[in-house]
Short mmCIF file of C-alpha atoms in Angstrom, two decimals:
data_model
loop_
_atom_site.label_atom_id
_atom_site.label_comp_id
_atom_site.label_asym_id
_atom_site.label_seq_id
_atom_site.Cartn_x
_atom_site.Cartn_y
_atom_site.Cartn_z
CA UNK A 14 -8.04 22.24 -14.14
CA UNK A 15 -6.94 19.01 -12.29
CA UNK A 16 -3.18 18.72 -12.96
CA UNK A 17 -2.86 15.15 -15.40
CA UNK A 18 -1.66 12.20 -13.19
CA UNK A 19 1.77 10.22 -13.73
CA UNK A 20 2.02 6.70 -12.63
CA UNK A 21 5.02 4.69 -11.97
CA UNK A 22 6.63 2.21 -10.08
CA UNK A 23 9.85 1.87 -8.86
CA UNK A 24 11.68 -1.67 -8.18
CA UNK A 25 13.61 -2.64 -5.29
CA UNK A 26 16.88 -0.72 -4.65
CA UNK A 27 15.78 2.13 -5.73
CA UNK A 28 15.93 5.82 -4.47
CA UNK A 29 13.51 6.39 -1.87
CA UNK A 30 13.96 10.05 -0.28
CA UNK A 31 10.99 11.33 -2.01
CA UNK A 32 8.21 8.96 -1.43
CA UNK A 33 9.77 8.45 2.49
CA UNK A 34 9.15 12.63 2.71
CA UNK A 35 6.00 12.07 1.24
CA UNK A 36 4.67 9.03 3.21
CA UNK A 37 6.28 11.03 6.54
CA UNK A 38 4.22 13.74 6.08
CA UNK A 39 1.14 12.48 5.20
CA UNK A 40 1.33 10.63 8.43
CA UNK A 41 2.59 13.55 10.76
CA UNK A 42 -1.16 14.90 9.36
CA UNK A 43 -0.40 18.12 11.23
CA UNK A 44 1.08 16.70 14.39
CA UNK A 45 -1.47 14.16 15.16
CA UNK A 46 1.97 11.46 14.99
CA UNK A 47 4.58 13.56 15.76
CA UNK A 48 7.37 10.96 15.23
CA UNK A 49 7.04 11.09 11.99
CA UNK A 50 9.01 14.87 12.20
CA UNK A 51 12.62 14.77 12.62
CA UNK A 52 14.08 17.64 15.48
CA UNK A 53 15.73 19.94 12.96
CA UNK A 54 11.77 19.89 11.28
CA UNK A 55 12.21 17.24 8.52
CA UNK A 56 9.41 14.77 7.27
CA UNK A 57 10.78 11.28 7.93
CA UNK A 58 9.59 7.76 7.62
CA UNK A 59 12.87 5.53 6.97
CA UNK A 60 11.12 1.49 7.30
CA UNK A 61 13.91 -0.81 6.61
CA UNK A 62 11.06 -3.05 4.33
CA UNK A 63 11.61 0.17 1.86
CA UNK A 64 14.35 -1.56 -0.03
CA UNK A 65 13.29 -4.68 -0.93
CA UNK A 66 9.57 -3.05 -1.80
CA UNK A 67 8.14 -2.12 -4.90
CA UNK A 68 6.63 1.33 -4.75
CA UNK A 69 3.78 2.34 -6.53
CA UNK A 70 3.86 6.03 -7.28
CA UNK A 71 1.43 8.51 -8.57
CA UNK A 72 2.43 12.20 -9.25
CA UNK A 73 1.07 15.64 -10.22
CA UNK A 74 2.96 18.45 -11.48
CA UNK A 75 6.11 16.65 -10.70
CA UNK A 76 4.69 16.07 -7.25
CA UNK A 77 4.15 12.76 -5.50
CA UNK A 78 0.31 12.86 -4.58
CA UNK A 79 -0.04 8.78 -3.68
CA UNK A 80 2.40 5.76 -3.07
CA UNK A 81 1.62 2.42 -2.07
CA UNK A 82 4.59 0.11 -1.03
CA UNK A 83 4.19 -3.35 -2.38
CA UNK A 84 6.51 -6.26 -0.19
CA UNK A 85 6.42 -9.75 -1.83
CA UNK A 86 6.38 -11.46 1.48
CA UNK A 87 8.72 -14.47 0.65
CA UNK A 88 11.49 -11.53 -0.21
CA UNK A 89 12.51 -10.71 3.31
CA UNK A 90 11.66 -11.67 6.76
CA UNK A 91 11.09 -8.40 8.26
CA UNK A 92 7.59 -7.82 6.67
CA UNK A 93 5.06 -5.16 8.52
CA UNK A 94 2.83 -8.14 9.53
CA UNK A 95 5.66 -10.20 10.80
CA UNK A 96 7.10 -7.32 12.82
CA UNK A 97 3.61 -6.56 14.39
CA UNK A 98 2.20 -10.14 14.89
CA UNK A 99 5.34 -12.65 14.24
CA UNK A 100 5.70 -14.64 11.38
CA UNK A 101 4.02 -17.88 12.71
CA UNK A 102 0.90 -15.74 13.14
CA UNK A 103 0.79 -14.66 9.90
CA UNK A 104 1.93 -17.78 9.02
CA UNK A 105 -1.25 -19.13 10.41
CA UNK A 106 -3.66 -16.45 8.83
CA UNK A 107 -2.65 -17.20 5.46
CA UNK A 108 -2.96 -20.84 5.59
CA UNK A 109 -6.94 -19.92 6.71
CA UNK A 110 -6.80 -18.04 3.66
CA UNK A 111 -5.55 -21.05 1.75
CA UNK A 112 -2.51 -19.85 0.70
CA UNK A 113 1.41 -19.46 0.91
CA UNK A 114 3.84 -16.75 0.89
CA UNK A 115 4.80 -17.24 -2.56
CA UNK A 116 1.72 -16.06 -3.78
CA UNK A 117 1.25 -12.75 -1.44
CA UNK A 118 1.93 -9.88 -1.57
CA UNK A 119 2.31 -7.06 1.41
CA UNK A 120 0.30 -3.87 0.79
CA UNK A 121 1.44 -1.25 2.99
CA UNK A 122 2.55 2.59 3.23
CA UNK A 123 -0.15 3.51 1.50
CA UNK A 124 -0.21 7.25 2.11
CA UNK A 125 -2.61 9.67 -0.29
CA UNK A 126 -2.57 13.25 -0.29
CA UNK A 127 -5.42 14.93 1.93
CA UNK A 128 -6.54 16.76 -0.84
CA UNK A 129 -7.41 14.17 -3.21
CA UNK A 130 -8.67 11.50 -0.11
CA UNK A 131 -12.42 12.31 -1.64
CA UNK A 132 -13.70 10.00 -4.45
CA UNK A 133 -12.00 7.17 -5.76
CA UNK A 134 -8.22 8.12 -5.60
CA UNK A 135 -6.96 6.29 -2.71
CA UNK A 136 -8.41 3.23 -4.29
CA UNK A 137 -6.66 4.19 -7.37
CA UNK A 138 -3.90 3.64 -5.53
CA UNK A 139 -4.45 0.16 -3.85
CA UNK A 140 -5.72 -0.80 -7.66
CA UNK A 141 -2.02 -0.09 -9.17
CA UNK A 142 -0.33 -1.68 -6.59
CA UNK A 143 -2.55 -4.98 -7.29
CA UNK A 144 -2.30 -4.57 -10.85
CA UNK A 145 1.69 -5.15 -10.15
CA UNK A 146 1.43 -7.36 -7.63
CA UNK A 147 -0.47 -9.70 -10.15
CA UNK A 148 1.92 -9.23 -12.52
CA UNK A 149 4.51 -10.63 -10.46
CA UNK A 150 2.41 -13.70 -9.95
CA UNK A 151 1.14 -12.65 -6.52
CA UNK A 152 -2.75 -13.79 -6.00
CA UNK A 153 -3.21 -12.77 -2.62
CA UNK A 154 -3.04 -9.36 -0.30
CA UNK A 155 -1.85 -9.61 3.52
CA UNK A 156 -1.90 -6.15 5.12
CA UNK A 157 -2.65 -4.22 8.53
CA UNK A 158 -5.44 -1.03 7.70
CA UNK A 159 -6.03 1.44 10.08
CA UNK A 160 -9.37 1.58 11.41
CA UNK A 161 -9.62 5.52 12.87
CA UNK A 162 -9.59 7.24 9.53
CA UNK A 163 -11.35 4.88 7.82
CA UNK A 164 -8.33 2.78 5.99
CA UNK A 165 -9.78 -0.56 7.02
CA UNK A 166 -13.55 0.01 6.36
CA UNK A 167 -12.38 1.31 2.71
CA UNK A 168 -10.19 -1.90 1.93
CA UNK A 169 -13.02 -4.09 3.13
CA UNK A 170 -15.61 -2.36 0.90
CA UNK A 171 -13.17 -3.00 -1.58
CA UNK A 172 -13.80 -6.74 -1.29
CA UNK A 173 -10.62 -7.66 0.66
CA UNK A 174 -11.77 -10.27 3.50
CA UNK A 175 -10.92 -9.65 7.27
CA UNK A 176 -8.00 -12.08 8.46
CA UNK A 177 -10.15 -14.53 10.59
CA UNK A 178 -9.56 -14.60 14.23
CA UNK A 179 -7.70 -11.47 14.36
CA UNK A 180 -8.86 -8.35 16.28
CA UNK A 181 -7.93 -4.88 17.15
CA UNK A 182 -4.24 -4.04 17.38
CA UNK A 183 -2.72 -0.85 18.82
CA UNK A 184 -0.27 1.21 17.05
CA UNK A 185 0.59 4.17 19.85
CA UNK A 186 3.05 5.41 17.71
CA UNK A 187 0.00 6.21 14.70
CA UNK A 188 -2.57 7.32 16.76
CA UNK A 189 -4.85 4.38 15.63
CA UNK A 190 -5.26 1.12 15.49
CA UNK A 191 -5.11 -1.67 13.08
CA UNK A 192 -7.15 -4.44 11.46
CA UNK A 193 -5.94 -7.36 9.29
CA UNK A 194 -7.16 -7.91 5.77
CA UNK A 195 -6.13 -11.10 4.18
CA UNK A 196 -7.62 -12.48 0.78
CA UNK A 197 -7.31 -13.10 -2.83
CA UNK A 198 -7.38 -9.92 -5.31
CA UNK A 199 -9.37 -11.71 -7.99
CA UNK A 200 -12.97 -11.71 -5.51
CA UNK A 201 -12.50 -8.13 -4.94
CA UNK A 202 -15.54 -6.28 -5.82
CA UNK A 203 -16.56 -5.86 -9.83
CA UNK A 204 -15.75 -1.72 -9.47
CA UNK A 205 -12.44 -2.67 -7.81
CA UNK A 206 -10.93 -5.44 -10.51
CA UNK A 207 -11.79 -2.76 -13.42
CA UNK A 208 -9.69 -0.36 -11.46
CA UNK A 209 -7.53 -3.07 -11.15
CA UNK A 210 -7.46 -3.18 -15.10
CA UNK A 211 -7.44 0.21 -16.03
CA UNK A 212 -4.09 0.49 -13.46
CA UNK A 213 -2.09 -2.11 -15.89
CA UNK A 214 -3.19 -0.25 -18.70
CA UNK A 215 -1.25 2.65 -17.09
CA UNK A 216 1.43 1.18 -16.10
CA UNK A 217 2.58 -0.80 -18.39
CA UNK A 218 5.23 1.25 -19.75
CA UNK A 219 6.50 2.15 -16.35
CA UNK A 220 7.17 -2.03 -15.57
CA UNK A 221 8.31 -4.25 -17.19
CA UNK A 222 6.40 -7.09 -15.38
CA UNK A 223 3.43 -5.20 -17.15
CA UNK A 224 4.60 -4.77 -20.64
CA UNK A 225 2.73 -8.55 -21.80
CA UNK A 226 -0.87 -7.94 -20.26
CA UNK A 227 -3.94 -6.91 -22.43
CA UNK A 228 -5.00 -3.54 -23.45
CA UNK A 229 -7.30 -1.73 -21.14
CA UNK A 230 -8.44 2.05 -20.87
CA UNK A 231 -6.34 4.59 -19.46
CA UNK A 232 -6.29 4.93 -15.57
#
């Protein structure tokens, strides 16, 4: 029997040694990024964005199984984007995309476990954190998918539009490289927005931001 899933999401300042274990070694996938292991053989992945995120979190058997760190990107100036391109860049991307930093949000950490990367579970994931995100008044996603594994091909199939004008960029340090989707959540594809849906339903008593929007099925 699959074990029932449990669906959170935790606000800024709070504890963050579990999903940082979990995201670490999710990445380390084996050895394939080896950075992500500590010397003394700990799973670590301590980004300084963690603390001012809100972190979607899905669990099984007590067991984080999928997070998804969600960065409004007005709240600090040390965004993933901004690190890896500047902040006039992105600055530049999302005026293309007609829109502002008050009305984006970062998606990013988005780690799933391997065992549950078949079907529609890591877009489970993306769906809860947009379900937040639009419940914090945020219209629009900014966020760098990897393109190896399939990360960026997914998102895009989701509906989110490539950044215009952006290619390619190399990460060394994950073994991949990464591609820039930009866009606004609500022209995401028709399977996507009633995941989108069915997340709020779900979390609604795990944020408060979500405790006003409409009934909707179970995630």
């Amino acid at each position: 029997m699959t074990p029932h899933l449990e669906w959170s999401v935790q606000a800024p300042g709070g504890p963050l040694d579990g999903i940082r274990t979990f995201r670490a070694r999710v990445l380390h996938d084996g050895g394939r990024r080896p950075t992500f292991r500590t010397a003394d053989g700990r799973f670590a992945d301590p980004d300084p964005i963690d603390e001012h995120a809100h972190h979607v979190v899905a669990s099984a058997d007590g067991r984080i199984v999928g997070t998804l760190r969600l960065l409004l990107l007005d709240a600090t100036d040390r965004a993933f984007c901004d690190r890896l391109l500047g902040r006039e860049r992105v600055d530049e991307i999302l005026a293309g995309a007609g829109t502002h930093r008050g009305a984006v949000w970062e998606g990013s950490g988005w780690a799933v476990d391997p065992r549950r990367r078949t079907g529609a579970f890591g877009a489970r994931v993306l769906a809860a954190g947009t379900a937040v995100a639009e419940a914090l008044g945020r219209t629009h996603l900014i966020g760098a998918a990897g393109v190896r594994f399939g990360q960026y091909l997914r998102v895009r199939q989701l509906g989110y539009p490539a950044a215009a004008g952006i290619g390619p960029v190399a990460l060394p340090r994950m073994a991949d490289e990464v591609r820039i989707v930009c866009g606004p959540s609500a022209t995401t594809t028709p399977a996507f927005r009633a995941l989108v849906a069915r997340a709020a339903a779900a979390l609604r008593g795990a944020s408060p931001q979500l405790a006003d929007r409409p009934e909707g099925h179970p995630i």
